[in-house]
mmCIF file of C-alpha atoms in Angstrom:
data_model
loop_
_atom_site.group_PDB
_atom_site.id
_atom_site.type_symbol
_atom_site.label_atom_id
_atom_site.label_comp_id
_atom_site.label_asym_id
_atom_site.label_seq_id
_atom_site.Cartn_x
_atom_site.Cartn_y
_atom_site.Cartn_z
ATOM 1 C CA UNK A 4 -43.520 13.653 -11.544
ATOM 2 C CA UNK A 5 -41.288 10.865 -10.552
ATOM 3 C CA UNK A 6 -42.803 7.577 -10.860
ATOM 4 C CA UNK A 7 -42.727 5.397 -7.947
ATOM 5 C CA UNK A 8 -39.794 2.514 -7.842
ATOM 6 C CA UNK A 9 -40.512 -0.857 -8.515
ATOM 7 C CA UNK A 10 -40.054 -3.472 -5.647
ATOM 8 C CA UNK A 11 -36.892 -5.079 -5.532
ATOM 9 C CA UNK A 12 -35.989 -8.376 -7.377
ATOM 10 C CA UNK A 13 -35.872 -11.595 -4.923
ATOM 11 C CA UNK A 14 -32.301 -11.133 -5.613
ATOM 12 C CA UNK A 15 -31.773 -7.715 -4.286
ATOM 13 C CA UNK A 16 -34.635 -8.651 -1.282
ATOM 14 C CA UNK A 17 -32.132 -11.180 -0.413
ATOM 15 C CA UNK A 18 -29.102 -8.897 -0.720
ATOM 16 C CA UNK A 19 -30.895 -6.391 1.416
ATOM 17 C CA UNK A 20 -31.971 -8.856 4.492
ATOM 18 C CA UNK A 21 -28.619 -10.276 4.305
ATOM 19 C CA UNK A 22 -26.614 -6.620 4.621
ATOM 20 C CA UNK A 23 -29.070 -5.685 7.729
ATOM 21 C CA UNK A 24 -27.850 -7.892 9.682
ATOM 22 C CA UNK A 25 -24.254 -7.079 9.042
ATOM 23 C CA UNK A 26 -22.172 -5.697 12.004
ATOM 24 C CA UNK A 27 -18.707 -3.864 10.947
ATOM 25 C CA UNK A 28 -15.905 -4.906 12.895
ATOM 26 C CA UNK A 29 -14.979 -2.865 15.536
ATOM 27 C CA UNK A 30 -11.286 -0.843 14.849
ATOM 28 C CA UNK A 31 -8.289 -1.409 17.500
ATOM 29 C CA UNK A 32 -9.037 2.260 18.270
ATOM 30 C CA UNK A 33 -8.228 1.676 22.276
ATOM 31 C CA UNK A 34 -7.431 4.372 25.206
ATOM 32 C CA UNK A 35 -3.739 3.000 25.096
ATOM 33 C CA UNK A 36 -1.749 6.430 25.399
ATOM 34 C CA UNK A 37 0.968 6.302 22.831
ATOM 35 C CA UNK A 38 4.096 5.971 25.582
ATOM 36 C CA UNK A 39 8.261 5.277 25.082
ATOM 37 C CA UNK A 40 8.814 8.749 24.962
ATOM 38 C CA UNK A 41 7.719 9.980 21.792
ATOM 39 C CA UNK A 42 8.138 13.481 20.792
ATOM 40 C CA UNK A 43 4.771 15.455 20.424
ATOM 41 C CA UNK A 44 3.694 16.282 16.649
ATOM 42 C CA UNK A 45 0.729 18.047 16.415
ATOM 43 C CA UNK A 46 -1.308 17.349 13.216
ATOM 44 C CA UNK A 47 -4.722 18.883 11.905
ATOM 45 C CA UNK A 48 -7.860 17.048 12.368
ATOM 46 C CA UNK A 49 -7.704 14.771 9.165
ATOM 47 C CA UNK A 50 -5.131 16.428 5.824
ATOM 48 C CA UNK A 51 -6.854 17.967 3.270
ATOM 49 C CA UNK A 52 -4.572 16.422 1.041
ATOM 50 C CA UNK A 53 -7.253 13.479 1.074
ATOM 51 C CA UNK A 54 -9.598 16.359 -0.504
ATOM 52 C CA UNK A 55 -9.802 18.268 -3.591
ATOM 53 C CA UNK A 56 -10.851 21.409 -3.274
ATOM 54 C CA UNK A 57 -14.721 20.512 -3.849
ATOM 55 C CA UNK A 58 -14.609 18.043 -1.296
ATOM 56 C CA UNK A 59 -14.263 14.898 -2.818
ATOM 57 C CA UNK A 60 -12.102 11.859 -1.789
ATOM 58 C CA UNK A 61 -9.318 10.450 -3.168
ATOM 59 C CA UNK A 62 -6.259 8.244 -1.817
ATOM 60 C CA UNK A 63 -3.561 6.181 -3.381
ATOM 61 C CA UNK A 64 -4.412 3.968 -0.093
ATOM 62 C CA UNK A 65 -7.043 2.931 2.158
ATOM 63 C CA UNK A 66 -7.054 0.143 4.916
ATOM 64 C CA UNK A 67 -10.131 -0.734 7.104
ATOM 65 C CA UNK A 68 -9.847 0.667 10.169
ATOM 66 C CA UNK A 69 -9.912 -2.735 12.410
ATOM 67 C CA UNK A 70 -6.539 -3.500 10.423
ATOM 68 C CA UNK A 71 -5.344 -0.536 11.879
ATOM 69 C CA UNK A 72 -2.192 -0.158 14.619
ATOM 70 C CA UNK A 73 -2.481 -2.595 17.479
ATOM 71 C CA UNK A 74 -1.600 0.614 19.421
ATOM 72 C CA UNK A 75 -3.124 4.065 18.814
ATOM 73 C CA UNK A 76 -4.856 6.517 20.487
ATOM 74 C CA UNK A 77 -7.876 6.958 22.116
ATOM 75 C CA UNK A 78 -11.026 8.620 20.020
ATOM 76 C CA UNK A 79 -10.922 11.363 22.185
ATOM 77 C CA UNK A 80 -7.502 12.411 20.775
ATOM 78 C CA UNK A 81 -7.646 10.749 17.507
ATOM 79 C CA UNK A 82 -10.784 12.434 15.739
ATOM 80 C CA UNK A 83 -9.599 13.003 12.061
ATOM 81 C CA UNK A 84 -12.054 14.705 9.550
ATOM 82 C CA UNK A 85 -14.786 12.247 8.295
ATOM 83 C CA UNK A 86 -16.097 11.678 4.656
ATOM 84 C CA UNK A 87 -19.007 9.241 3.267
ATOM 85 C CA UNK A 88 -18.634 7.126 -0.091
ATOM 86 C CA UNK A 89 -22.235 5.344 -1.378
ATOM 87 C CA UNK A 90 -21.512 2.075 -2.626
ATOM 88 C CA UNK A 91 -24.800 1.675 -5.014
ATOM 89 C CA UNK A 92 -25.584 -1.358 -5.996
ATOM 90 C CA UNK A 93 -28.201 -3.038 -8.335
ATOM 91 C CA UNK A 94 -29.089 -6.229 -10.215
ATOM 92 C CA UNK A 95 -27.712 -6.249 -14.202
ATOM 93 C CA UNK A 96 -29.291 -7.830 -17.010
ATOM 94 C CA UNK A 97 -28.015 -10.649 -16.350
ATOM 95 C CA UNK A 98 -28.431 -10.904 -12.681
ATOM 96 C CA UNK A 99 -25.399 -9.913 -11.158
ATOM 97 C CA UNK A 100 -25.145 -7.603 -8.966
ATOM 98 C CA UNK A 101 -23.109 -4.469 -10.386
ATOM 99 C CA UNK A 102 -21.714 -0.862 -8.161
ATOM 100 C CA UNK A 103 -22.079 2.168 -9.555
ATOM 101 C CA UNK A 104 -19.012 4.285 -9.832
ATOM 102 C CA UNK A 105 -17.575 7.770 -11.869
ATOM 103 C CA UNK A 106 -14.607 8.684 -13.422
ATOM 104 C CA UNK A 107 -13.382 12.205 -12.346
ATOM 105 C CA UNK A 108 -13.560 15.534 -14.111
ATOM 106 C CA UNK A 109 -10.134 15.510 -16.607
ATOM 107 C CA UNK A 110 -9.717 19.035 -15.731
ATOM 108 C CA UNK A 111 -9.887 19.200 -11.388
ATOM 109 C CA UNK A 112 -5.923 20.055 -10.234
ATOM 110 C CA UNK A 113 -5.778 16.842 -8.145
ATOM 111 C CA UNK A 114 -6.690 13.354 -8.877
ATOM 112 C CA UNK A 115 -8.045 14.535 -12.268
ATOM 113 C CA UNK A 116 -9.464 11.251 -14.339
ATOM 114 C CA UNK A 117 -9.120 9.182 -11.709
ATOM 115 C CA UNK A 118 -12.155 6.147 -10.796
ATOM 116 C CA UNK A 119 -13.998 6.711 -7.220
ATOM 117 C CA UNK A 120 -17.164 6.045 -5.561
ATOM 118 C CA UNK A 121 -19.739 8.921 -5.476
ATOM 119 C CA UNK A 122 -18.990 10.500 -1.966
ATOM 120 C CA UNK A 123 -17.036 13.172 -0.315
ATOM 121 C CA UNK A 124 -16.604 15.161 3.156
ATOM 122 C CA UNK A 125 -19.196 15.145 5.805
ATOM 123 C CA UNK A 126 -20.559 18.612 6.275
ATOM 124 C CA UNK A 127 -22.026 20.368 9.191
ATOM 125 C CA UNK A 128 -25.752 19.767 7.869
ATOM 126 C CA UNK A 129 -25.359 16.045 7.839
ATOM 127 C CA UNK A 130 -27.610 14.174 10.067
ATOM 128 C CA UNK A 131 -25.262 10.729 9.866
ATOM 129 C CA UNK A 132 -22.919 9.036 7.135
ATOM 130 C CA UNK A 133 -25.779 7.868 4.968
ATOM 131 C CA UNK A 134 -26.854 11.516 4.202
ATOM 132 C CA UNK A 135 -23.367 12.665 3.674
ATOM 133 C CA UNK A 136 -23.277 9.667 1.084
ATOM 134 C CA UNK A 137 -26.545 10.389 -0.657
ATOM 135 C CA UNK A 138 -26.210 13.803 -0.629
ATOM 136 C CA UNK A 139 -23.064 13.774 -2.355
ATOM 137 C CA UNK A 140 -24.190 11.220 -4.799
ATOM 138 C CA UNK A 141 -27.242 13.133 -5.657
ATOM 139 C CA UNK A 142 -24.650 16.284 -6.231
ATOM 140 C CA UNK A 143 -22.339 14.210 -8.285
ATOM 141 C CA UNK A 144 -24.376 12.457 -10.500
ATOM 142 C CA UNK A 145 -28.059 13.003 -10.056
ATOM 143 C CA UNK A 146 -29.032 9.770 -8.112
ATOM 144 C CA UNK A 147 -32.141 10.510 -5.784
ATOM 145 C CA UNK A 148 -31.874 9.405 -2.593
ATOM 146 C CA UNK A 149 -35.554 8.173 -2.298
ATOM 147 C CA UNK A 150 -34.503 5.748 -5.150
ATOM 148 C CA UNK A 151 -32.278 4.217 -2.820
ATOM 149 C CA UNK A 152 -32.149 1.955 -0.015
ATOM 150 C CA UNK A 153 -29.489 2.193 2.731
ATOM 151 C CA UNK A 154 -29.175 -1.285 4.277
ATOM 152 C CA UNK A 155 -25.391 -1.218 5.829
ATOM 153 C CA UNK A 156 -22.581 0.858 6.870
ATOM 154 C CA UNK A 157 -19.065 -0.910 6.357
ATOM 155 C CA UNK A 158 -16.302 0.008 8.671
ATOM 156 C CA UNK A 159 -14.497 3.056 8.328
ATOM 157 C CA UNK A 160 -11.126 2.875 6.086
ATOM 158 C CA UNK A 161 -8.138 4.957 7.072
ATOM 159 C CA UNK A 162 -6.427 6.931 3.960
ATOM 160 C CA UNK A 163 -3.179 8.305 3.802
ATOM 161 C CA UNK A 164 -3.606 10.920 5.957
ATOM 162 C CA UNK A 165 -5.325 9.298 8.372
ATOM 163 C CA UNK A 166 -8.995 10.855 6.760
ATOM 164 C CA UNK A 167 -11.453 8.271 7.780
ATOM 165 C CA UNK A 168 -13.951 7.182 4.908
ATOM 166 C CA UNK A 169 -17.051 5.657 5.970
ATOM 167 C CA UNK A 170 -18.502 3.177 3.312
ATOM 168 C CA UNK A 171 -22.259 3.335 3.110
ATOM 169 C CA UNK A 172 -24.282 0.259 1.025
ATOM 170 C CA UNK A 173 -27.725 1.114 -0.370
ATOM 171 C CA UNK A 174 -29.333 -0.908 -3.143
ATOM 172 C CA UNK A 175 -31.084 0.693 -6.439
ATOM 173 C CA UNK A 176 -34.111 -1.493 -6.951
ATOM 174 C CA UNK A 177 -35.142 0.198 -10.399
ATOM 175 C CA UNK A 178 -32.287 1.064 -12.121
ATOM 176 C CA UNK A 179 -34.168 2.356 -14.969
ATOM 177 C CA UNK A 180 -35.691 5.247 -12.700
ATOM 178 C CA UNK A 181 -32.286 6.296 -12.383
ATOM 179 C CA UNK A 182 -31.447 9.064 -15.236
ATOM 180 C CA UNK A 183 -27.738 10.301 -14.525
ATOM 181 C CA UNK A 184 -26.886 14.456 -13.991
ATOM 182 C CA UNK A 185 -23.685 14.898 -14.016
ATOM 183 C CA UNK A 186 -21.875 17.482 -12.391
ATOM 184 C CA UNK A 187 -19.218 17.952 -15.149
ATOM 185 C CA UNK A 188 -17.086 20.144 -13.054
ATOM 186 C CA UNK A 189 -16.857 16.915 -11.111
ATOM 187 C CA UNK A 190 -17.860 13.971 -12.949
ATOM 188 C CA UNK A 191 -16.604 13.127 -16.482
ATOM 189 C CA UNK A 192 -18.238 9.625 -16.678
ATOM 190 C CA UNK A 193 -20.727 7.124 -14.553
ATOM 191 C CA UNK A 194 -19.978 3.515 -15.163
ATOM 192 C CA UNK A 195 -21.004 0.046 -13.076
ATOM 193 C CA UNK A 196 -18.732 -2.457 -12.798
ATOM 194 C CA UNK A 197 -19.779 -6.687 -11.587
ATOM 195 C CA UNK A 198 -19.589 -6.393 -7.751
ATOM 196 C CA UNK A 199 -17.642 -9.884 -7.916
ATOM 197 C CA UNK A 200 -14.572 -8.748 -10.214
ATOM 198 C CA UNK A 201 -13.309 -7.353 -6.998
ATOM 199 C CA UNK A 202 -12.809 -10.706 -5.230
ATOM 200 C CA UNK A 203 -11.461 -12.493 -8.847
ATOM 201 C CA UNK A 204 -7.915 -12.848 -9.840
ATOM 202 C CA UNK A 205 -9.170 -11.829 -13.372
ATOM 203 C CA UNK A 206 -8.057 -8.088 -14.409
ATOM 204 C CA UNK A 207 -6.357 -7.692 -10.940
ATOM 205 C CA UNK A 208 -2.755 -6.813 -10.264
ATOM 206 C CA UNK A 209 -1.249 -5.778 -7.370
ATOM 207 C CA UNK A 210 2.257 -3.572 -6.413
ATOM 208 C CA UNK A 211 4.391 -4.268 -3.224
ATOM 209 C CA UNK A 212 4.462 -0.758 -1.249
ATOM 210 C CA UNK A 213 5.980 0.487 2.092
ATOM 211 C CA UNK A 214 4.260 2.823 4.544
ATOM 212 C CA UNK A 215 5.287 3.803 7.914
ATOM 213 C CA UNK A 216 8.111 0.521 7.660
ATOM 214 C CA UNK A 217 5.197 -1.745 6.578
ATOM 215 C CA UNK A 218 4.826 -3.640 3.050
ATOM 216 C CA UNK A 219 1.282 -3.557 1.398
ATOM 217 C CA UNK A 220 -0.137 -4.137 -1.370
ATOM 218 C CA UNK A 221 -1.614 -1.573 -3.618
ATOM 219 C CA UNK A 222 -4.379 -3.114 -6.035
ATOM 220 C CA UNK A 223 -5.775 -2.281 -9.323
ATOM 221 C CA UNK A 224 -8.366 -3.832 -11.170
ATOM 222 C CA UNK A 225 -8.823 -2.981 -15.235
ATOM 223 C CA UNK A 226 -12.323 -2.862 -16.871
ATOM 224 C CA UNK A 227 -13.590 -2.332 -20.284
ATOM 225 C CA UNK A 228 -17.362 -1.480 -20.400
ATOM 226 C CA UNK A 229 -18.743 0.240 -23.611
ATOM 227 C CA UNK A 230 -15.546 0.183 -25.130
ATOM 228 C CA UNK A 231 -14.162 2.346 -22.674
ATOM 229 C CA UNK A 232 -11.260 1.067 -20.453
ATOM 230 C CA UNK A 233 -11.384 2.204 -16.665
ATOM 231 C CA UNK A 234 -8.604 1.386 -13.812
ATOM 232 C CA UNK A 235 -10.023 0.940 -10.174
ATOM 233 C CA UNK A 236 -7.105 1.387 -8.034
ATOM 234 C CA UNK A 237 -6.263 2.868 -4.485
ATOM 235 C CA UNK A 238 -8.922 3.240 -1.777
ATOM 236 C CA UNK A 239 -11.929 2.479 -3.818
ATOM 237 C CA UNK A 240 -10.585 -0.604 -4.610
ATOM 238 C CA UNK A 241 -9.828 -1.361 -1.078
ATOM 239 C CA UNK A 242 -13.112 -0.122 -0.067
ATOM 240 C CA UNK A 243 -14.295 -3.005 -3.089
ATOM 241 C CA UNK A 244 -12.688 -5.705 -1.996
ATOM 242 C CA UNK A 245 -14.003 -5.143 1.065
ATOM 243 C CA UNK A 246 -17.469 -4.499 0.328
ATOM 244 C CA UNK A 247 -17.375 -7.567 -2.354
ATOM 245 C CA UNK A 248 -16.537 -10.015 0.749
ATOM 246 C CA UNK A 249 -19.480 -8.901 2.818
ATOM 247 C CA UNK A 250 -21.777 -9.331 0.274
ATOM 248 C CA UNK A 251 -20.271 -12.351 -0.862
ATOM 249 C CA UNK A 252 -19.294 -13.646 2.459
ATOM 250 C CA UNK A 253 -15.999 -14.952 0.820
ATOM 251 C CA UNK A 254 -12.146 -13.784 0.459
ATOM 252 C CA UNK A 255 -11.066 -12.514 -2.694
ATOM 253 C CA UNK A 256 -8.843 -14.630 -4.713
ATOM 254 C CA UNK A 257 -5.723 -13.109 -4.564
ATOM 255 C CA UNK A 258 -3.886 -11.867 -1.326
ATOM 256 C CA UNK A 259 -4.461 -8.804 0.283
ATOM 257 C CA UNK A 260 -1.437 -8.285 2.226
ATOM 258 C CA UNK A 261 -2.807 -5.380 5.035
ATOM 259 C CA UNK A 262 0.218 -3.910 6.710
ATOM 260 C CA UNK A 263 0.240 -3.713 10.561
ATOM 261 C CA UNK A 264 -0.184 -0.275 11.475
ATOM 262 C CA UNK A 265 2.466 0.882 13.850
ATOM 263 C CA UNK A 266 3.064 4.668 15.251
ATOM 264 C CA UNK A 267 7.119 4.993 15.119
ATOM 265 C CA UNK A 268 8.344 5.263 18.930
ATOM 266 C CA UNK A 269 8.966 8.875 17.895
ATOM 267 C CA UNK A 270 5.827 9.895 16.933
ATOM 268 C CA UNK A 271 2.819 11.078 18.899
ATOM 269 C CA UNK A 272 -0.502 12.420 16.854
ATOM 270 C CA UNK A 273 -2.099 14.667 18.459
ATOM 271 C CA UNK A 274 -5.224 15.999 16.511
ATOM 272 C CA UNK A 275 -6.775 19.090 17.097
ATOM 273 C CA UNK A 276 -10.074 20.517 15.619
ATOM 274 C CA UNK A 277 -10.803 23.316 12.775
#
């Protein structure tokens, strides 16, 4: 029988009355009908090219949704395919807070080795994000959901594809109740990572990119834990930097550089459901 979790720290009660009262910012989503004569493409409710074939999320980028285009559709017509990530967090030995996060499977055909958050896909059973992001969690790595406390839901991030990622923060107040499963035909390693390396200059670089005729910037962050070298990169360290400025209440370090979002004049989305 599981033993009950100990009560949380005065550090993580803090953390947790703090992130209840946090409000995402709204996205620029807006019931402006995409006009100047553009040419009707029709494209499937969210690509699966976000997904590997179990589900799980993965994309070179990510921006938060309220960075998105000035002018887009309205959420009747633009309704992509949602997904869930769990950004778990806890107080280290030395009483920082750290995030939880897994190295995929070496052998899955896409995105093999790569570092995400535990999450994937919202399925038909899901009640809300929160259970999509526990439920995966518990599937990818063995984390109980009863062990954890859900106490905010970030705004959404756009990938690639236009897959929209929901970021869900809940707080492990006894760590050591925690004993990892993995699902190796998903999950090659668990790590943590400091919460706060994601707002430092420290380990960070960045790459100038182009999407849609805007520049970005693409960030990685390297970390060593165990002897073991990781690279954070992509959307989960967008979704990072985001989360480490809400919880921080500060900008990181180094810039950002979030394009503008812009539909050409040619292009329409129209997004139908599967």
């Amino acid at each position: 029988m599981m033993a009950a979790p100990t009560n949380p720290s005065h550090l993580l009660c803090a953390l947790i009355n703090q992130l209840r009262q946090h409000k995402p910012e709204s996205s620029q989503i807006t019931d402006e009908a995409a006009t100047d004569g553009e040419a009707a493409v029709s494209v499937s409710e969210g690509s699966g090219r976000d997904f590997d074939d179990r589900g799980k999320v993965f994309s070179s980028i990510g921006f938060s949704e309220s960075a998105s285009p000035s002018r887009v559709l309205s959420p009747e017509r633009f309704n992509p395919k949602r997904a869930a990530v769990l950004i778990c967090l806890f107080e280290g030995e030395n009483g920082e807070l750290r995030v939880i996060l897994t190295k995929r499977a070496s052998n899955l055909s896409t995105h093999s080795g790569e570092v995400a958050l535990p999450g994937g896909k919202a399925e038909a059973g899901d009640a809300d994000d929160r259970e999509t992001a526990t439920r995966e969690a518990k599937e990818e790595i063995g984390l109980d959901p009863s062990l954890v406390t859900i106490v905010a839901i970030l705004e959404p991030f756009l990938s690639l594809h236009l897959l929209r990622v929901v970021p869900v923060i809940g707080v492990l107040s006894d760590k050591k109740a925690f004993a990892p499963i993995l699902n190796t035909a998903e999950v090659e390693a668990i790590f943590d990572a400091p919460l706060e390396m994601f707002l430092k200059d420290e380990n960070h670089r960045s790459e100038e990119r182009e999407w849609m005729g805007e520049k970005y910037l693409l960030h990685y962050f390297d970390h060593e834990i165990n002897k073991k070298k990781f690279l954070i990169w992509g959307l989960t360290a967008s979704i990072l930097i985001h989360a480490a400025s809400v919880v921080f209440q500060q900008r990181p370090s180094f810039p950002e550089m979030k394009p503008i979002y812009k539909y050409p004049t040619n292009f329409k989305v129209g997004f139908t459901k599967t």
